[in-house]
PDB file of C-alpha atoms in Angstrom:
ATOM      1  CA  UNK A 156     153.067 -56.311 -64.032  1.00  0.00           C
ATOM      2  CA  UNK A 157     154.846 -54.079 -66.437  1.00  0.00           C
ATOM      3  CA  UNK A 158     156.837 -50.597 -65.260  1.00  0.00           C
ATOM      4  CA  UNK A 159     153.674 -48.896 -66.851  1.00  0.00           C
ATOM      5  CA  UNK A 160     151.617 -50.370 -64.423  1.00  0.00           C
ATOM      6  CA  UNK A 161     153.650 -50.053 -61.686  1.00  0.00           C
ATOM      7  CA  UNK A 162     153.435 -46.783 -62.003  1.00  0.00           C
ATOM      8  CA  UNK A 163     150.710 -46.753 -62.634  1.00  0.00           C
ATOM      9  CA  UNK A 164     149.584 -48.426 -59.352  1.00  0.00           C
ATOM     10  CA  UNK A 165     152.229 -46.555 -57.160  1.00  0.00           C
ATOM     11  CA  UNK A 166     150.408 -43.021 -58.547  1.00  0.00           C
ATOM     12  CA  UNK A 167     147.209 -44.054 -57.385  1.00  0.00           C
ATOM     13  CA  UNK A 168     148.679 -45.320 -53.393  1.00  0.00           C
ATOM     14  CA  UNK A 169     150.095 -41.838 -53.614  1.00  0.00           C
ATOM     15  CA  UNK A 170     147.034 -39.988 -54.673  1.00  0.00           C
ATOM     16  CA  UNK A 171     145.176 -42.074 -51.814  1.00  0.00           C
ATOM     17  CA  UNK A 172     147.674 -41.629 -49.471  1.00  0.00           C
ATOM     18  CA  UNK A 173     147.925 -37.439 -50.157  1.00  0.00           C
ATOM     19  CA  UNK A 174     144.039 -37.478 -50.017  1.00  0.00           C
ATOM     20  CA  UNK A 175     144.016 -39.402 -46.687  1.00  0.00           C
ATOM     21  CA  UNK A 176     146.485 -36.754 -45.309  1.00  0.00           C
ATOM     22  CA  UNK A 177     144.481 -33.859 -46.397  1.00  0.00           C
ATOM     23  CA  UNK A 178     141.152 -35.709 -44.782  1.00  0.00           C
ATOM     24  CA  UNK A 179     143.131 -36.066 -41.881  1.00  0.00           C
ATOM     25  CA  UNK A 180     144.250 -32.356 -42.096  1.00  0.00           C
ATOM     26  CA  UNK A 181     140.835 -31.156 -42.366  1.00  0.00           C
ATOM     27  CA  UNK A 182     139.477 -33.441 -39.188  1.00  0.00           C
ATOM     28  CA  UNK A 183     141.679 -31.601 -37.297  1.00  0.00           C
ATOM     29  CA  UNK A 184     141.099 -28.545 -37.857  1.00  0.00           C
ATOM     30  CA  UNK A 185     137.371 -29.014 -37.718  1.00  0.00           C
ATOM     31  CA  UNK A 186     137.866 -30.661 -34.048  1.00  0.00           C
ATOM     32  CA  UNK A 187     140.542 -27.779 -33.058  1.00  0.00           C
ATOM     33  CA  UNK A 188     137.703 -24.945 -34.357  1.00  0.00           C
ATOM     34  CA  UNK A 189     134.438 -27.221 -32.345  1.00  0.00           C
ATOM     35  CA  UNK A 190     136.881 -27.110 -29.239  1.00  0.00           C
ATOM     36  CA  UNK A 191     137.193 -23.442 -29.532  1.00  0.00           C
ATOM     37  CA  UNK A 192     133.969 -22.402 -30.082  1.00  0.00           C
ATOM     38  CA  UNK A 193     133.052 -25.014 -27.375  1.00  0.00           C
ATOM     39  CA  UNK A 194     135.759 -23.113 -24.821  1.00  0.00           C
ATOM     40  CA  UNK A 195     134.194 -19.484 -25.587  1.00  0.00           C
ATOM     41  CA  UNK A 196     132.341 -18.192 -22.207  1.00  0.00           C
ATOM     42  CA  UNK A 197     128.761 -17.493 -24.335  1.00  0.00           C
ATOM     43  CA  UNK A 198     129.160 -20.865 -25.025  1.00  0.00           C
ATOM     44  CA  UNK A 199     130.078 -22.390 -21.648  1.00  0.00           C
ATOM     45  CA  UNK A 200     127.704 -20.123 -20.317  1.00  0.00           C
ATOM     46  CA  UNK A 201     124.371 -21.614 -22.548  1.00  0.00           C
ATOM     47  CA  UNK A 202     125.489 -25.080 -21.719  1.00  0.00           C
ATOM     48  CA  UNK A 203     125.626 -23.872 -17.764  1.00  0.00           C
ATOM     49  CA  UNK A 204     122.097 -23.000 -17.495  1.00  0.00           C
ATOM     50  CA  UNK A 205     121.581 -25.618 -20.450  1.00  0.00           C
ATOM     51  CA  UNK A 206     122.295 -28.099 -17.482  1.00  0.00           C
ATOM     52  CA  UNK A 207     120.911 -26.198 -14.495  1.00  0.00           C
ATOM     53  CA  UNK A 208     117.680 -25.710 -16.354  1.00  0.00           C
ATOM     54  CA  UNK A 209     117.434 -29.670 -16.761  1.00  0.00           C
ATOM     55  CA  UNK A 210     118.180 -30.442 -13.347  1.00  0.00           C
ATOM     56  CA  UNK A 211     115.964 -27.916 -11.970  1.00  0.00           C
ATOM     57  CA  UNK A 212     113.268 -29.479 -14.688  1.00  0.00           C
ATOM     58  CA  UNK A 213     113.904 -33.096 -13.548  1.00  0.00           C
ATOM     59  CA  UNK A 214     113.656 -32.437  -9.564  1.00  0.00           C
ATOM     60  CA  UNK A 215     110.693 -30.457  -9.940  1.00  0.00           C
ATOM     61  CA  UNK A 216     108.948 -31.948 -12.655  1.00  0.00           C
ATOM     62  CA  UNK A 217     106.765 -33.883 -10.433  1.00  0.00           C
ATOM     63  CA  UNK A 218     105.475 -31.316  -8.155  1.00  0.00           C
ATOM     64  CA  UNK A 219     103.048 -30.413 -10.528  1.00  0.00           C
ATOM     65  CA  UNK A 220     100.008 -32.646 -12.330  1.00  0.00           C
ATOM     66  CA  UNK A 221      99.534 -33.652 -14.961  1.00  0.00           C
ATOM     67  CA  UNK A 222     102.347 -33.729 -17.004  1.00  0.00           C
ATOM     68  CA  UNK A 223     105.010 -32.049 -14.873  1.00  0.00           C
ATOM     69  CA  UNK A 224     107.345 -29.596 -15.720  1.00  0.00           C
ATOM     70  CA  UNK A 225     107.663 -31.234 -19.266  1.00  0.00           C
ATOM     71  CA  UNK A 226     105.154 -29.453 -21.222  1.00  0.00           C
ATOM     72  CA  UNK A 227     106.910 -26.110 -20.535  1.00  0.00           C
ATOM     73  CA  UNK A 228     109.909 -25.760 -23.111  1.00  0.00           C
ATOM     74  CA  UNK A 229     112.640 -23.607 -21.277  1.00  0.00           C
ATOM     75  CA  UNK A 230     114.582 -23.254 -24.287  1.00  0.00           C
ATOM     76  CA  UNK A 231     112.174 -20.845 -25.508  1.00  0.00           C
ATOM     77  CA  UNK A 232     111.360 -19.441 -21.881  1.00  0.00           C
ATOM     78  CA  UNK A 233     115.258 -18.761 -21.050  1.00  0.00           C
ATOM     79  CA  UNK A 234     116.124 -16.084 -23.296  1.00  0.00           C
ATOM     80  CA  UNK A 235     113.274 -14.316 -22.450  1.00  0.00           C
ATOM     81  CA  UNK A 236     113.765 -15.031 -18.764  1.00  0.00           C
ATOM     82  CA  UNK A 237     117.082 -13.762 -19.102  1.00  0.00           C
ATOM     83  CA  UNK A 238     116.291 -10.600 -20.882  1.00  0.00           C
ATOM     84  CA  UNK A 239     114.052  -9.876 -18.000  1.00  0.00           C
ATOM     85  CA  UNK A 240     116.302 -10.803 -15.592  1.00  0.00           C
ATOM     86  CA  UNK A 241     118.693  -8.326 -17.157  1.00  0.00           C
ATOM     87  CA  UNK A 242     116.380  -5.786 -17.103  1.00  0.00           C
ATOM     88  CA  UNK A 243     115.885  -6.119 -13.315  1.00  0.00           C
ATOM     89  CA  UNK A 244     119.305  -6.298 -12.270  1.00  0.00           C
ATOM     90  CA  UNK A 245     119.950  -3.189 -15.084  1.00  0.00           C
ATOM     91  CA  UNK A 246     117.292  -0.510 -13.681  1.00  0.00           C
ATOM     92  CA  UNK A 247     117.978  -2.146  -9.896  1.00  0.00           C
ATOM     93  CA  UNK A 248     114.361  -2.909  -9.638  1.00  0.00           C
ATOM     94  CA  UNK A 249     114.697  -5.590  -7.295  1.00  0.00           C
ATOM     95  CA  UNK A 250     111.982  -4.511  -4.641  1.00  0.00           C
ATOM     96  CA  UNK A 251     109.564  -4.108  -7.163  1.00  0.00           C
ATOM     97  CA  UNK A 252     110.398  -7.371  -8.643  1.00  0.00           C
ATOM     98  CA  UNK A 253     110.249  -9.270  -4.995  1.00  0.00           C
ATOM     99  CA  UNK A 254     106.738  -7.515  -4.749  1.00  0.00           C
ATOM    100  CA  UNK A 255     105.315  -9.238  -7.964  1.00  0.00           C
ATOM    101  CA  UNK A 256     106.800 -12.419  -7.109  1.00  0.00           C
ATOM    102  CA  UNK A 257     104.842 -12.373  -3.945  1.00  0.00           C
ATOM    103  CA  UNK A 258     101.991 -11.350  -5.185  1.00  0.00           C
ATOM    104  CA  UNK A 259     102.231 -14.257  -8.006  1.00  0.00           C
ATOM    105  CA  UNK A 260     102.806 -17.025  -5.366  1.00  0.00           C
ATOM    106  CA  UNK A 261     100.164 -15.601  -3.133  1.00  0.00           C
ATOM    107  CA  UNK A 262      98.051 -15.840  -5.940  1.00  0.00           C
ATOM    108  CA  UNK A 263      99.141 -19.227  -6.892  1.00  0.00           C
ATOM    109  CA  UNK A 264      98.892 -20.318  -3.226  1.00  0.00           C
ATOM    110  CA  UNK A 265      95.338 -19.498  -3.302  1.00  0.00           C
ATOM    111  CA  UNK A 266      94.258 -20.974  -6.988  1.00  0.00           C
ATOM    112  CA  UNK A 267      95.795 -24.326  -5.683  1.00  0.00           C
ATOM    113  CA  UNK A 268      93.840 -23.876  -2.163  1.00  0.00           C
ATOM    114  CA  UNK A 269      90.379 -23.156  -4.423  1.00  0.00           C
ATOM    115  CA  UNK A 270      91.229 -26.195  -6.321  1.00  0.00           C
ATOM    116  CA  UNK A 271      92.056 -28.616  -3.518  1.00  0.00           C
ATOM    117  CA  UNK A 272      89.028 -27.195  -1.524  1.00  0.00           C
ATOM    118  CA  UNK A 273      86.219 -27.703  -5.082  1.00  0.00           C
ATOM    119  CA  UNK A 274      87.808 -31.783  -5.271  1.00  0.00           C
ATOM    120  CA  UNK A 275      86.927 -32.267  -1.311  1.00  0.00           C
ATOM    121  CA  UNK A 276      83.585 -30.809  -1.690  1.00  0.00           C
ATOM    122  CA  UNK A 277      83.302 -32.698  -4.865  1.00  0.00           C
ATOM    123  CA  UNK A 278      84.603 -35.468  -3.296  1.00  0.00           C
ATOM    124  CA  UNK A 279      82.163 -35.330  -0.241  1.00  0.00           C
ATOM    125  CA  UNK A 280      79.267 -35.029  -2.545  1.00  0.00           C
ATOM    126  CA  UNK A 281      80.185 -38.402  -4.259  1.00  0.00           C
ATOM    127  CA  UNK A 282      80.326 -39.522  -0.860  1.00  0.00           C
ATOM    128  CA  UNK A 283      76.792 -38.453   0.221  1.00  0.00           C
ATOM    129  CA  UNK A 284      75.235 -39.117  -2.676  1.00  0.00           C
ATOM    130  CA  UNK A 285      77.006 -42.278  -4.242  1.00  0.00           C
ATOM    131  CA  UNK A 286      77.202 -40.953  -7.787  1.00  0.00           C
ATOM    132  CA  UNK A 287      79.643 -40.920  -9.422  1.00  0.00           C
ATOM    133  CA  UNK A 288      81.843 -37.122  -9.922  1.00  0.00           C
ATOM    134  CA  UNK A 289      80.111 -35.174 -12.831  1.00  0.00           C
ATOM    135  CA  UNK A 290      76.477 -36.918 -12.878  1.00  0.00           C
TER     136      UNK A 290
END
């Protein structure tokens, strides 16, 4: 090799080298700004109830039929839920807010009831008649 290319070849190691540092550079200052935004509370708090919201959804999910708990999407429930929520706790409108959530399990309680009670009498009519359900 001649000094030209040398040179030549110890320009472009340096050039690599200086862009390698700058890469490097760069990676950690992206991974210092994630962690920071990570660490804010608004942030902490989404993944909270991020979590809580998935555990909730996996114990319950197979209380109810069909398909569970997995055909509602609580992403797009939550902030609305929370806005709500807000509201409540804002204008101290708890009583009122106990009140409808009676009244909306009573009301469930009795749709499921009506339900249950329609498949045993449909269930009795198969029974006397030996058809099968829906003929």
């Amino acid at each position: 090799m001649s000094k030209d290319e040398q040179k030549a070849a110890l320009a472009a190691a340096k050039q690599r080298l200086v862009a390698e540092g700058e890469l490097h550079r760069l990676t950690t200052l992206h991974a210092k700004m994630q962690l920071r935004q990570a660490l804010r509370p608004e942030a902490l708090l989404h993944g909270a109830v991020e979590h809580a919201v998935g555990a909730a959804q996996s114990r319950l999910g197979g209380l109810l039929s069909p398909g569970g708990l997995s055909q509602l999407n609580f992403k797009t429930i939550m902030p609305y839920a929370l806005t709500v929520g807000s509201f409540i706790v804002r204008k101290r409108l708890y009583k009122p807010a106990l009140a409808v959530a009676a009244v909306a399990a009573a009301g469930a309680a009795w749709l499921m009831r009506r339900k249950r009670s329609q498949a045993e009498a449909e269930a009795e009519a198969v029974a006397e008649t030996g058809a099968a359900p829906g003929e």
